[in-house]
CSV table of C-alpha atoms in Angstrom, one decimal:
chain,number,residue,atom,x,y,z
A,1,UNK,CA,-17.6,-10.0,-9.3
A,2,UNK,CA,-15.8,-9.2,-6.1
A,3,UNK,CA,-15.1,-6.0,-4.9
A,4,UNK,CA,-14.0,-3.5,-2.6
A,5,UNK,CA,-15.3,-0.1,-2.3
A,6,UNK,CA,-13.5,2.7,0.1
A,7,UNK,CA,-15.0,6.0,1.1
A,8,UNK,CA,-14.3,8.6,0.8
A,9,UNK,CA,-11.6,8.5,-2.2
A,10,UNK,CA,-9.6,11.5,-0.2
A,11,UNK,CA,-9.7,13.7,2.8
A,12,UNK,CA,-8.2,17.0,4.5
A,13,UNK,CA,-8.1,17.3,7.8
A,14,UNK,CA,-6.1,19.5,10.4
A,15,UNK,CA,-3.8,18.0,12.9
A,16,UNK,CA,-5.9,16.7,15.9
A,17,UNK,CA,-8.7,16.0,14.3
A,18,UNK,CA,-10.5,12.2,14.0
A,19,UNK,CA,-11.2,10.5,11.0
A,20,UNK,CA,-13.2,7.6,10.1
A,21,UNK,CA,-12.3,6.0,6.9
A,22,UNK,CA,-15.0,3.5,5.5
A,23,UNK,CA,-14.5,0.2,3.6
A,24,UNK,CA,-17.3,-1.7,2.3
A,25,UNK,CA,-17.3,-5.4,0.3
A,26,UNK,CA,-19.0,-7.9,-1.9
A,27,UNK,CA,-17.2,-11.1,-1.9
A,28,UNK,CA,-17.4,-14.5,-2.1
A,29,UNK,CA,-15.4,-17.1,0.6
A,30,UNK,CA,-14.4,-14.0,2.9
A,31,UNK,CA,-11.6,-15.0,4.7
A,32,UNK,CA,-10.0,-11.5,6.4
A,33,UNK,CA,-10.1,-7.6,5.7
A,34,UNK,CA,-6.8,-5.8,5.9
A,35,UNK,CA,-6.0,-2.7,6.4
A,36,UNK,CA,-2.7,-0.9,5.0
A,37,UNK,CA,-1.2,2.3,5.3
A,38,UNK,CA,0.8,3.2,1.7
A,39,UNK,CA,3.1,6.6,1.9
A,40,UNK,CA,5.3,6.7,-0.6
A,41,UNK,CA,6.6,3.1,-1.2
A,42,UNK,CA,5.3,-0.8,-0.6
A,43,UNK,CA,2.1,-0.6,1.7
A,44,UNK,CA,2.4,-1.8,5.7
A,45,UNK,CA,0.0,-3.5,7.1
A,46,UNK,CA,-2.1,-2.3,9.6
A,47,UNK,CA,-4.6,-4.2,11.1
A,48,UNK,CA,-5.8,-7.8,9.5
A,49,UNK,CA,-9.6,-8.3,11.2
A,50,UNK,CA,-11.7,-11.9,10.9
A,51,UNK,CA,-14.3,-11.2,13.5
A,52,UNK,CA,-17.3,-8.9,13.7
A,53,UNK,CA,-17.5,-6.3,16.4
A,54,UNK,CA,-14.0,-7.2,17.7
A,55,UNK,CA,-12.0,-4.0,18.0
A,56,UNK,CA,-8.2,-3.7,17.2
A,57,UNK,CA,-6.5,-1.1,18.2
A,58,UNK,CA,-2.6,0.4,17.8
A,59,UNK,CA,-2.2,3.4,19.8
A,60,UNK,CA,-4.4,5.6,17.8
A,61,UNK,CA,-5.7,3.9,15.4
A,62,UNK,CA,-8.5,1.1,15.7
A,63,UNK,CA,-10.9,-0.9,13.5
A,64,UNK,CA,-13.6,-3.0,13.5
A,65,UNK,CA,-15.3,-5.3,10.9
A,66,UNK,CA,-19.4,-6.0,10.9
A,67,UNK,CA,-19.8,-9.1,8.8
A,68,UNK,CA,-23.3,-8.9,8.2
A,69,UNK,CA,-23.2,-5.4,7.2
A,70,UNK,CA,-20.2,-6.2,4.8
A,71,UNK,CA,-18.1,-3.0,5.7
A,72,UNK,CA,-15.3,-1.9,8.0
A,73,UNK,CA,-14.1,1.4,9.8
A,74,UNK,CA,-10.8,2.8,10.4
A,75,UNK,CA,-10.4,5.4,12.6
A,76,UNK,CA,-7.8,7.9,13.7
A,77,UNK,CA,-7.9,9.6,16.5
A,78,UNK,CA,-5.7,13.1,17.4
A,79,UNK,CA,-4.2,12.8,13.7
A,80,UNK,CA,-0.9,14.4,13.0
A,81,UNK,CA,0.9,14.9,9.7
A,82,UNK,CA,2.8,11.9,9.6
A,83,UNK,CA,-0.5,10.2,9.3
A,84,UNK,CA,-0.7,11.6,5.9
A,85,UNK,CA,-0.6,8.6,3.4
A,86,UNK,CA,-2.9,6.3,1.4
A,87,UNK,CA,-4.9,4.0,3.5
A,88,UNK,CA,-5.6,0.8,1.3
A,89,UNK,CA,-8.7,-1.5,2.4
A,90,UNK,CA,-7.8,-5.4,1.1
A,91,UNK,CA,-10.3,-8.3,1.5
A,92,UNK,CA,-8.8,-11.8,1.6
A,93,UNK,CA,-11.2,-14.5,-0.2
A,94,UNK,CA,-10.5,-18.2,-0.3
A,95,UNK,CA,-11.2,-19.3,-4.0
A,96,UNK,CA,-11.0,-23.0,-3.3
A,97,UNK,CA,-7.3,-23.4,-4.4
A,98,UNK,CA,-4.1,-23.2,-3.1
A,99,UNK,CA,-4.0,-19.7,-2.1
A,100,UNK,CA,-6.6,-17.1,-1.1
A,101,UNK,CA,-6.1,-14.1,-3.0
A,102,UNK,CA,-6.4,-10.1,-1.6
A,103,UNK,CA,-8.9,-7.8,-3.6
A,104,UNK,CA,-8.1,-4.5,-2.7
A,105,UNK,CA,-10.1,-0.9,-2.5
A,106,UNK,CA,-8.7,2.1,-4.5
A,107,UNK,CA,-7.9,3.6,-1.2
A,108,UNK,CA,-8.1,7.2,0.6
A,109,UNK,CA,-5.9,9.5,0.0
A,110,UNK,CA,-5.1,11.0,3.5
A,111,UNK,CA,-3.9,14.9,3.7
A,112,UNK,CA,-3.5,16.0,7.8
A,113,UNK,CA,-2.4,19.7,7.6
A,114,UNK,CA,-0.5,21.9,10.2
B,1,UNK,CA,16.5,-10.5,6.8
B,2,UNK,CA,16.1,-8.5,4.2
B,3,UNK,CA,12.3,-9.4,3.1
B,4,UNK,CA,11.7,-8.6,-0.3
B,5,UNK,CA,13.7,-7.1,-2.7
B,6,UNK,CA,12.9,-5.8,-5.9
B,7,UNK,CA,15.3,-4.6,-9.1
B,8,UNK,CA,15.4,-2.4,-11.0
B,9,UNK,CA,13.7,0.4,-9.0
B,10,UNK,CA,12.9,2.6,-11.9
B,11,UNK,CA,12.7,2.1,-15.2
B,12,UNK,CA,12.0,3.8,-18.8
B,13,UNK,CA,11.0,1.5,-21.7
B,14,UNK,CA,10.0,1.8,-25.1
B,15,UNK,CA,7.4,0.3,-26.5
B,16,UNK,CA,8.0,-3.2,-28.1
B,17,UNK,CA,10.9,-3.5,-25.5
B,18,UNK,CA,10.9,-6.2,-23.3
B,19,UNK,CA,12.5,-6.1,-19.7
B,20,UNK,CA,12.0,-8.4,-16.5
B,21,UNK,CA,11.5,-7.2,-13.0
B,22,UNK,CA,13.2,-9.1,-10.5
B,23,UNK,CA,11.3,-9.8,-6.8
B,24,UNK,CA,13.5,-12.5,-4.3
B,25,UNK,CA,12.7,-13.0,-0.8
B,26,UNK,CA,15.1,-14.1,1.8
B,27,UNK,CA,11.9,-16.0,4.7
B,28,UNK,CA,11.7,-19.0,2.8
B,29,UNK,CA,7.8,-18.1,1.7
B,30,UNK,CA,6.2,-20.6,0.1
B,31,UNK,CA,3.6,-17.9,-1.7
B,32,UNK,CA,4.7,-15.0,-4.1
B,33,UNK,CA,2.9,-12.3,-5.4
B,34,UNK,CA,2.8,-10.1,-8.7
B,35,UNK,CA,1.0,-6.9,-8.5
B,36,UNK,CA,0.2,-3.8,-10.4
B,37,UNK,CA,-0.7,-0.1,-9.2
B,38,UNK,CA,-1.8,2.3,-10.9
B,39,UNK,CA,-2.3,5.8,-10.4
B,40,UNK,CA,-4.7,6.5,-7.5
B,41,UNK,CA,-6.0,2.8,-7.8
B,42,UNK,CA,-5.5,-0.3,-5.3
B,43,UNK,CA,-3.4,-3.0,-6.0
B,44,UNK,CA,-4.5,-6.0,-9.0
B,45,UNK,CA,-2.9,-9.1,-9.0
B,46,UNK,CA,-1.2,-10.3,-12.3
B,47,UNK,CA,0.3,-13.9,-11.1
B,48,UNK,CA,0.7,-15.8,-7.9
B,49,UNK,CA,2.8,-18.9,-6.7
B,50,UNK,CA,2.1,-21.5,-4.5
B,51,UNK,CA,5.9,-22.9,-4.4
B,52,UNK,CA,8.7,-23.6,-6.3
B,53,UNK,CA,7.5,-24.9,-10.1
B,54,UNK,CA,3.9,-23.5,-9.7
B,55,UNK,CA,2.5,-20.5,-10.9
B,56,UNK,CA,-0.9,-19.4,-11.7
B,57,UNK,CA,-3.0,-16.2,-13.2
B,58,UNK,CA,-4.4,-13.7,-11.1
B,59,UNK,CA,-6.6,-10.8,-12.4
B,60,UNK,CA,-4.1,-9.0,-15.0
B,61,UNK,CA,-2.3,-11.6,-16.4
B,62,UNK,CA,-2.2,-10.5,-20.3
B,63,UNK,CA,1.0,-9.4,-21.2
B,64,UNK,CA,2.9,-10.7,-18.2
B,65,UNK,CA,4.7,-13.7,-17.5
B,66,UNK,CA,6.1,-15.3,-14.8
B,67,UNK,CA,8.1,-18.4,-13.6
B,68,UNK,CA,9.5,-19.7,-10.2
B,69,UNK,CA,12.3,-21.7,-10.6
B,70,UNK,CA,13.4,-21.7,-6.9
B,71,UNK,CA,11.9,-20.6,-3.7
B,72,UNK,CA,13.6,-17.6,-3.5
B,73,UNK,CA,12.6,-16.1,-7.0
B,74,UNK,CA,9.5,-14.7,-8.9
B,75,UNK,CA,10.5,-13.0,-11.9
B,76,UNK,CA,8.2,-11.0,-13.9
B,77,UNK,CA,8.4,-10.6,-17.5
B,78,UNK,CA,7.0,-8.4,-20.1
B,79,UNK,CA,7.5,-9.2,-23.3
B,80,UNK,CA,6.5,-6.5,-25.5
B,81,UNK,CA,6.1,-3.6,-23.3
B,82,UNK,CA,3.0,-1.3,-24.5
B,83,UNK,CA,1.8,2.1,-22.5
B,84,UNK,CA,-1.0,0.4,-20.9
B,85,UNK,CA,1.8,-1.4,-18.7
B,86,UNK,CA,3.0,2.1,-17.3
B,87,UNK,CA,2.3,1.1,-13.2
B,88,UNK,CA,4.1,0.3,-10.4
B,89,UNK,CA,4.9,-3.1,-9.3
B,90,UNK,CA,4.8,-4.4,-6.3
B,91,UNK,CA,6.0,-8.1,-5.2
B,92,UNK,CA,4.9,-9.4,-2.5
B,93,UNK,CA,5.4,-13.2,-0.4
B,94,UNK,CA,3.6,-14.9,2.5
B,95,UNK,CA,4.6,-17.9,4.6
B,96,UNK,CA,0.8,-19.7,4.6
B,97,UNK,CA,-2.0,-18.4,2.7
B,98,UNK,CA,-4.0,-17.9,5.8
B,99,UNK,CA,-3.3,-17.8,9.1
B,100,UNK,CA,-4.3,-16.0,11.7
B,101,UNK,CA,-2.3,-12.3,11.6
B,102,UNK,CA,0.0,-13.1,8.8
B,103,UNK,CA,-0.2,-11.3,5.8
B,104,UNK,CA,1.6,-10.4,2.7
B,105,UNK,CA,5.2,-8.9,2.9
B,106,UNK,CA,5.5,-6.1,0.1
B,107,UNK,CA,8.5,-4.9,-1.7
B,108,UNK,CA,9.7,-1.5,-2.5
B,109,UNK,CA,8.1,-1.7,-6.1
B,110,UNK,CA,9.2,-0.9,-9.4
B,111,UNK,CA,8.2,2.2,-11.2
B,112,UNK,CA,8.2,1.5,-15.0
B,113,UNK,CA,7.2,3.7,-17.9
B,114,UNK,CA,6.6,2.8,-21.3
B,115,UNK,CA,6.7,5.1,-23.7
């Protein structure tokens, strides 16, 4: 069965300090990893990664996928409290039909205080 | 644009009721998207659709139906509306199911309570 596991399931920080936030996967026909950020509405995506070791980055946040290893990082660096939020981890898989379909990760349930 | 759009935003139902979520999308997307949240859990998907006419099961379908009619429209339907169905609904469309960068454009969602 496919699946995405996050780590850890939620965090508190203080402002300006980094985070890493860990995604790892089991699936068959990967196609992608996303990455979304979910506050209190729809989630917006973030980052959508295919290769491994190839960093993206968007001001101060940055990911990077290792397909071998089956896992992904998010990081954010100098957090503030607007970066409060759930981040959601999503793995795209191709199932031979029309359309690939997203498995997604429970999340991590962000908290940057004062 | 307006992207997607979802009515009603909230809504209370009893149980046995029957009520259908609305999702329309103005970027002519061929692919449409039913999912469910629910409390601290990632998104499952209950139906999909490849275009206009088509429309397939994705991980949650019991208790759900859907049809696509036009390009623009993915209804959602629940027919007899039990607690387990208590979630938030997101709808969500894409232009190609894979290429590079694109991804899936969420709606607001629809918070509904069955009780």
């Amino acid at each position: 069965e496919d699946k995405v596991v996050q780590s850890p399931l939620s965090l508190v920080v203080h402002e300006g300090d980094t985070v890493t936030l860990n995604c790892s996967y089991e699936v068959t026909n990967f196609r992608s990893l996303l990455w979304y950020k979910q506050e209190k509405k729809a989630p917006t995506f973030l980052f959508m990664l295919t290769s491994s070791g190839i960093e993206k980055k968007s001001g101060r946040l940055s990911s990077i996928l290792d397909k071998k290893e089956l896992f992904s990082i998010l990081n954010i660096t100098a957090t503030q409290t607007g970066d409060s939020a759930v981040y959601l981890c999503a793995v795209e898989a191709g199932y031979g039909g029309a359309t690939n379909k997203l498995i997604f990760g429970t999340g991590t349930l962000l908290a940057v205080q004062p | 644009n307006a992207g997607v759009t979802q009515t009603p935003k909230f809504r209370i139902l009893k149980i046995g009721q029957s009520m259908t979520l609305q999702c329309a999308q103005d970027m002519n997307h061929n692919y449409m998207y039913w999912y469910r949240q629910d409390p601290g859990m990632g998104l499952k998907l209950i139906y999909y659709s490849v275009g206009a006419g088509i429309t397939d099961k994705g991980e949650v379908p019991n208790g759900y139906n859907v049809s696509r009619s036009t390009t623009e429209d993915f209804p959602l339907r629940l027919e007899l509306a039990a607690p387990s169905q208590t979630s938030v609904y997101f709808c969500a469309s894409s232009l190609k199911y894979r290429v590079s960068g694109e991804t899936q454009y969420f709606g607001p969602g629809t918070r509904l309570l069955v009780l």
